[in-house]
Coordinates of C-alpha atoms in Angstrom, one line a residue:
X1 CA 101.9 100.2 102.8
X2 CA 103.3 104.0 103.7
X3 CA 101.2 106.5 106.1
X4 CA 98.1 104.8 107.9
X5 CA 95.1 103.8 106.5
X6 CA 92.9 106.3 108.2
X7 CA 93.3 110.0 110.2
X8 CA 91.4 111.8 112.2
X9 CA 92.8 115.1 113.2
X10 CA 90.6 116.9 116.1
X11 CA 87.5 115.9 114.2
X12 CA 84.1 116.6 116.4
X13 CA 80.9 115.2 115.0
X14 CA 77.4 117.1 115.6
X15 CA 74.1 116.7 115.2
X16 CA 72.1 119.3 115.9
X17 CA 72.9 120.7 119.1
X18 CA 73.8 116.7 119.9
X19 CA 77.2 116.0 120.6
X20 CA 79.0 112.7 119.3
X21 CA 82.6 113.0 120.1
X22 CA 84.6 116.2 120.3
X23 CA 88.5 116.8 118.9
X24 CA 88.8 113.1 117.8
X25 CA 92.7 112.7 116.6
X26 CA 93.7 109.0 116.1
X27 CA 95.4 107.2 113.3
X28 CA 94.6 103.9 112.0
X29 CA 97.6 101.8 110.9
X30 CA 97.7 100.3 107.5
X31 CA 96.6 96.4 108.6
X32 CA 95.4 96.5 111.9
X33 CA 92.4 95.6 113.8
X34 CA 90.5 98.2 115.6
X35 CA 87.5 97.4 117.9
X36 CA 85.2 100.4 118.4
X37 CA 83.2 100.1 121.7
X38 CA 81.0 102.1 123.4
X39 CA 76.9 102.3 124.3
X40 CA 74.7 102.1 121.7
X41 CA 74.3 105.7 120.2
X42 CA 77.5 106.7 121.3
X43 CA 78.4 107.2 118.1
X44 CA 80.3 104.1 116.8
X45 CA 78.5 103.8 113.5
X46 CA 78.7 107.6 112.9
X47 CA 82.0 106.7 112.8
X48 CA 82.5 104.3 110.1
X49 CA 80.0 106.9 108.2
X50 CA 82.2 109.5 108.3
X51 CA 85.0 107.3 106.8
X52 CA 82.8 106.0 104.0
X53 CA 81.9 109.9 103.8
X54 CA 78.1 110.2 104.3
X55 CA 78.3 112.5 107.3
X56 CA 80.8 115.3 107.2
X57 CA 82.3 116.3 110.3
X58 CA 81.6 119.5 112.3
X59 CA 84.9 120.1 112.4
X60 CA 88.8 118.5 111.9
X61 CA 90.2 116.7 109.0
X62 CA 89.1 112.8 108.1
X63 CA 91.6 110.7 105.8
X64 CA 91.1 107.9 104.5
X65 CA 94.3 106.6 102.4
X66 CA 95.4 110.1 102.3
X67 CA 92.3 111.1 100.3
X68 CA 89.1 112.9 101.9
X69 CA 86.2 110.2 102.4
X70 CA 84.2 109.9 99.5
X71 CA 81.4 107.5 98.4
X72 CA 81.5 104.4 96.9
X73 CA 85.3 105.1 98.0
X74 CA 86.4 101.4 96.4
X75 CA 89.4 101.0 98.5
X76 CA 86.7 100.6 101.5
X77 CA 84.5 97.2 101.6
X78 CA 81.7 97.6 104.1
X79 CA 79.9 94.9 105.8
X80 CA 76.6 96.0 108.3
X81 CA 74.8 95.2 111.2
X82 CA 72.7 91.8 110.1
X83 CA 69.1 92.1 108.5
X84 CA 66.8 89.5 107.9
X85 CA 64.9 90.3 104.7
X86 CA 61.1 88.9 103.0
X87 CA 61.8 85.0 102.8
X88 CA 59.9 85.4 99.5
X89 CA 62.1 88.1 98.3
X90 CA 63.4 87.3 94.4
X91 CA 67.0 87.5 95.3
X92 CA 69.5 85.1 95.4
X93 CA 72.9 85.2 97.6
X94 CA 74.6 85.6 94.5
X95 CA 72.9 88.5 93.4
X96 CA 73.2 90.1 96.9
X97 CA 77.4 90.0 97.0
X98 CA 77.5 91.1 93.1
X99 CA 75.7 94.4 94.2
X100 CA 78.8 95.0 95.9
X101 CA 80.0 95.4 92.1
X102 CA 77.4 97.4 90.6
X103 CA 74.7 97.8 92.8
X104 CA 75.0 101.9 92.5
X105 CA 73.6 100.9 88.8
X106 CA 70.0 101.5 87.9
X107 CA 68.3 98.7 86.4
X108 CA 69.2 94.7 85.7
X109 CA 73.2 93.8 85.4
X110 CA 74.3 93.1 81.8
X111 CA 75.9 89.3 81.5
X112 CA 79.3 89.6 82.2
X113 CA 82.1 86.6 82.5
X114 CA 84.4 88.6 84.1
X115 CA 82.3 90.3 86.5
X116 CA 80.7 87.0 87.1
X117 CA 84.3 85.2 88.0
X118 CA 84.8 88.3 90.5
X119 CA 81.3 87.1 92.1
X120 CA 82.1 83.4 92.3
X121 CA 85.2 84.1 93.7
X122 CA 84.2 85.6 96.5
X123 CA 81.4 84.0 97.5
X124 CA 84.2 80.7 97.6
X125 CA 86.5 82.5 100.0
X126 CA 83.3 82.6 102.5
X127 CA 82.7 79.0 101.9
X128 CA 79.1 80.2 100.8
X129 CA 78.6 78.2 97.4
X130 CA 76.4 75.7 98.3
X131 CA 73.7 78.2 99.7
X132 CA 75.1 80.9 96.9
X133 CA 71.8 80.1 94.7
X134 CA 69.2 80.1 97.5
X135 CA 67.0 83.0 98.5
X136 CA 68.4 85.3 100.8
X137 CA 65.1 85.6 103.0
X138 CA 65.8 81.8 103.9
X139 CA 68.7 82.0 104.6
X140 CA 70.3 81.6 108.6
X141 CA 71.7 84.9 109.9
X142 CA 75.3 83.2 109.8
X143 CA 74.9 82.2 106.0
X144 CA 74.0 85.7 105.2
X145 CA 76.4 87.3 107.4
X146 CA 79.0 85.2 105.4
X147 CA 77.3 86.6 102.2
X148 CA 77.8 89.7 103.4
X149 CA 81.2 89.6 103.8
X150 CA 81.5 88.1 100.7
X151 CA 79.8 91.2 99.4
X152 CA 82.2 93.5 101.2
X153 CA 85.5 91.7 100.0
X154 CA 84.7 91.4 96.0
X155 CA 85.3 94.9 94.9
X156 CA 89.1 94.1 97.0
X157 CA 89.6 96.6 99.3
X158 CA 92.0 97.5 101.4
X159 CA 90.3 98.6 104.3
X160 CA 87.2 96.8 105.6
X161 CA 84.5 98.1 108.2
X162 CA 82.3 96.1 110.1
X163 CA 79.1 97.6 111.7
X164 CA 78.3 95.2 114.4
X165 CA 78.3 92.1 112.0
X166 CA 78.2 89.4 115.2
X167 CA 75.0 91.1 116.4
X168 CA 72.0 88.6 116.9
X169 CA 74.3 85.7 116.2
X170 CA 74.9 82.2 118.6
X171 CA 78.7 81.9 119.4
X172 CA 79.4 79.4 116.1
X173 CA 78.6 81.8 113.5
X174 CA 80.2 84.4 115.2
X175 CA 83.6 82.2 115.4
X176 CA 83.2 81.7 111.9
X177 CA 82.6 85.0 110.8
X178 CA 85.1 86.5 112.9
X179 CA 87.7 83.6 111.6
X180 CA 86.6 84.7 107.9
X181 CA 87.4 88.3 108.8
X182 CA 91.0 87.9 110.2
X183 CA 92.0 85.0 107.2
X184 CA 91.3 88.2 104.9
X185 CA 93.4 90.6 107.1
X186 CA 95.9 87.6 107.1
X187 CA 95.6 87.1 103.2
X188 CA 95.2 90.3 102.0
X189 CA 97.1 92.6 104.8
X190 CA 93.8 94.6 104.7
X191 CA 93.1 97.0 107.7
X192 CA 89.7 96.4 109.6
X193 CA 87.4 99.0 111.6
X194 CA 85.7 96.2 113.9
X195 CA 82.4 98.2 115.6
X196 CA 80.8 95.7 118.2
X197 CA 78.7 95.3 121.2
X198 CA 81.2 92.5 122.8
X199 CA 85.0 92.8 122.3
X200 CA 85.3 89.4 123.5
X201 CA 84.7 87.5 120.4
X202 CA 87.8 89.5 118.7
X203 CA 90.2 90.2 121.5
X204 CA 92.6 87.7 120.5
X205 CA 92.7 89.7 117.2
X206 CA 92.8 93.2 118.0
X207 CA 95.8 95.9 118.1
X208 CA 94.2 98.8 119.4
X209 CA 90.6 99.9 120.6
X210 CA 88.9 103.2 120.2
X211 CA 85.4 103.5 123.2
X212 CA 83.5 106.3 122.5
X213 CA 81.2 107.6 125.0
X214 CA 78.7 110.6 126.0
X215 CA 81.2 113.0 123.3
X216 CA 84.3 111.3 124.9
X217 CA 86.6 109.0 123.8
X218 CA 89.7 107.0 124.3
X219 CA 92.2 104.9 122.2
X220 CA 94.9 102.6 122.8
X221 CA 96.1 98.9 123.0
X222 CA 93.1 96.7 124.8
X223 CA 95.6 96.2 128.3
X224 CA 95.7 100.2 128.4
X225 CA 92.0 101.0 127.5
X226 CA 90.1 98.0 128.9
X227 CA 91.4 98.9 132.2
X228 CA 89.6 100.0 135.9
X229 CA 91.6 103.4 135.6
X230 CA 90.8 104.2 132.5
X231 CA 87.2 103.0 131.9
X232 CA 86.3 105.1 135.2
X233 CA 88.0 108.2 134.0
X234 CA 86.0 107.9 130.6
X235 CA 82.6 107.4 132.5
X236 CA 83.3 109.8 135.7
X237 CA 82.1 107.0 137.8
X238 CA 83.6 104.1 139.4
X239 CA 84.4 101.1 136.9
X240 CA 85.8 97.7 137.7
X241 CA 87.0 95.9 135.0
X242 CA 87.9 92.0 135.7
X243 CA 89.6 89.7 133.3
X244 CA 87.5 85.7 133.9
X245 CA 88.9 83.0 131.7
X246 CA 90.2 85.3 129.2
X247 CA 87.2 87.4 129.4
X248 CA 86.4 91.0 129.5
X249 CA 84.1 91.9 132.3
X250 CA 82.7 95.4 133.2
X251 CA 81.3 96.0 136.3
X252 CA 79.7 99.3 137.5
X253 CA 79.6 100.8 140.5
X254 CA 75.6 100.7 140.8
X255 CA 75.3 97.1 140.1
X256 CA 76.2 94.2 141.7
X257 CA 76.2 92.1 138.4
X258 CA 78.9 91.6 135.6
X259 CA 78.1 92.4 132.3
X260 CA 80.2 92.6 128.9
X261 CA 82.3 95.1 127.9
X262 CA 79.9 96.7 125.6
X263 CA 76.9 97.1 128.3
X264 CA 78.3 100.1 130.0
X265 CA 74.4 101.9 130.5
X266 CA 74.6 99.9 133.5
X267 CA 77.2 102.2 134.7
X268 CA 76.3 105.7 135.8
X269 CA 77.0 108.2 133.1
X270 CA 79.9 110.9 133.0
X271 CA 78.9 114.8 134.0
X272 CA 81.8 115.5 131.5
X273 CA 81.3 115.1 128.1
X274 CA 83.4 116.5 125.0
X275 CA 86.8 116.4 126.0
X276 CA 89.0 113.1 125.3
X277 CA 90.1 111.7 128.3
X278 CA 93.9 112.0 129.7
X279 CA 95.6 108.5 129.5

């Protein structure tokens, strides 16, 4: 696929007289796997907003496939943080990842074979079928992650973003939710926009990483962000980062205990903000 996937050019996000991130320029390469990192309300999930086009940037230019963002953009599957719903709500997993069809419609769906196919398709490249049926609310927070995805992946996009989606789940549903995620990349040569509290999970997966913090930011491979040097220029403070059995560690100069690489309010915050950091 020519030109990248998605481009920002000197973008700065406001709200209010809040600062997100200031002159964000970075392109996404058509099939890769970016990690977004940073503290919560650093503005990771503004982020994938502003690419599905529901926040419009202060300033700077946002592509996404060459095209400004726009919503219900179908090239774009979109799979969010994880939410428990009303175990006696009337909906089944199958009705949950067809909405990712026609849920912008008013009313009941009309039958439709084709439409239907689509559905059942998807929900069998999650391996969700035999829970498909069920009600959502009963479902475990993997199963509905999975149905998610499956959600996400049966309009077939080509870019896919992911708002935290291993949040609040035990280490075997998020291997196989992450595992579902790259076989897609894999299979389809999709691009994925991975935004998560622990880089750990996907770090065997991931080409570049974009941390965003206090209106600063930085981007590169994980060896050149995930680094002591560069972590500390982004917070202002002292930073350690330690690699343990393959493991990301981040450890601050106020504490004397580790922590992931998504924790960083343990470390004492920048007195810069706005600018991207030098690399």
């Amino acid at each position: 696929m020519a030109g990248p996937a998605v481009t920002f050019d000197a973008v700065t996000l406001e709200y209010g007289e809040r600062l997100i991130w200031s002159d964000l320029s970075l392109e996404v390469a058509a099939g890769s796997f970016v990690a977004i990192l940073g503290p919560n309300g650093a503005g990771k999930t503004s982020l994938l907003k502003a690419i599905l086009g529901l926040v419009a940037p202060s300033t700077g230019r946002i592509e996404v496939f060459g095209e400004a963002p726009r919503r219900g953009a179908p090239a774009i599957g979109y799979v969010p943080q994880h939410q428990s719903f009303d175990r006696d709500l009337p909906l089944r997993g199958r009705d949950l990842v067809r909405m990712g069809i026609d849920g912008h419609h008013w009313g009941l769906p009309m039958p439709d074979p084709v439409t239907s196919a689509r559905v059942a398709r998807a929900i069998a490249s999650v391996d969700a079928a035999t829970y498909a049926d069920g009600p959502i609310g009963r479902l475990s927070g993997g199963e509905l992650q999975r149905l998610r995805i499956a959600q996400a992946l049966v309009g077939e996009p080509r870019l896919l973003l992911c708002d935290e989606p291993l949040a609040s789940l035990d280490l075997r549903y998020q291997q196989g939710i992450t595992d579902l995620i790259a076989g897609w990349r894999r299979d389809a040569g999709g691009t994925v926009l991975f935004v998560t509290h622990d880089v750990n999970p996907v770090l065997g997966l991931v080409d570049r990483v974009v941390f965003v913090v206090n209106g600063r930011w930085t981007e590169g491979t994980p060896d050149e962000v995930l680094t002591s040097e560069r972590m500390t220029n982004l917070y202002g403070s002292h930073v350690d980062v330690v690699r343990v059995h393959g493991r990301v560690l981040v450890v601050g100069e106020s504490t004397d205990s580790g922590f992931n690489v998504d924790e960083p309010h343990h470390v004492p915050e920048p007195t810069l903000v706005g600018h991207h950091i030098d690399r």
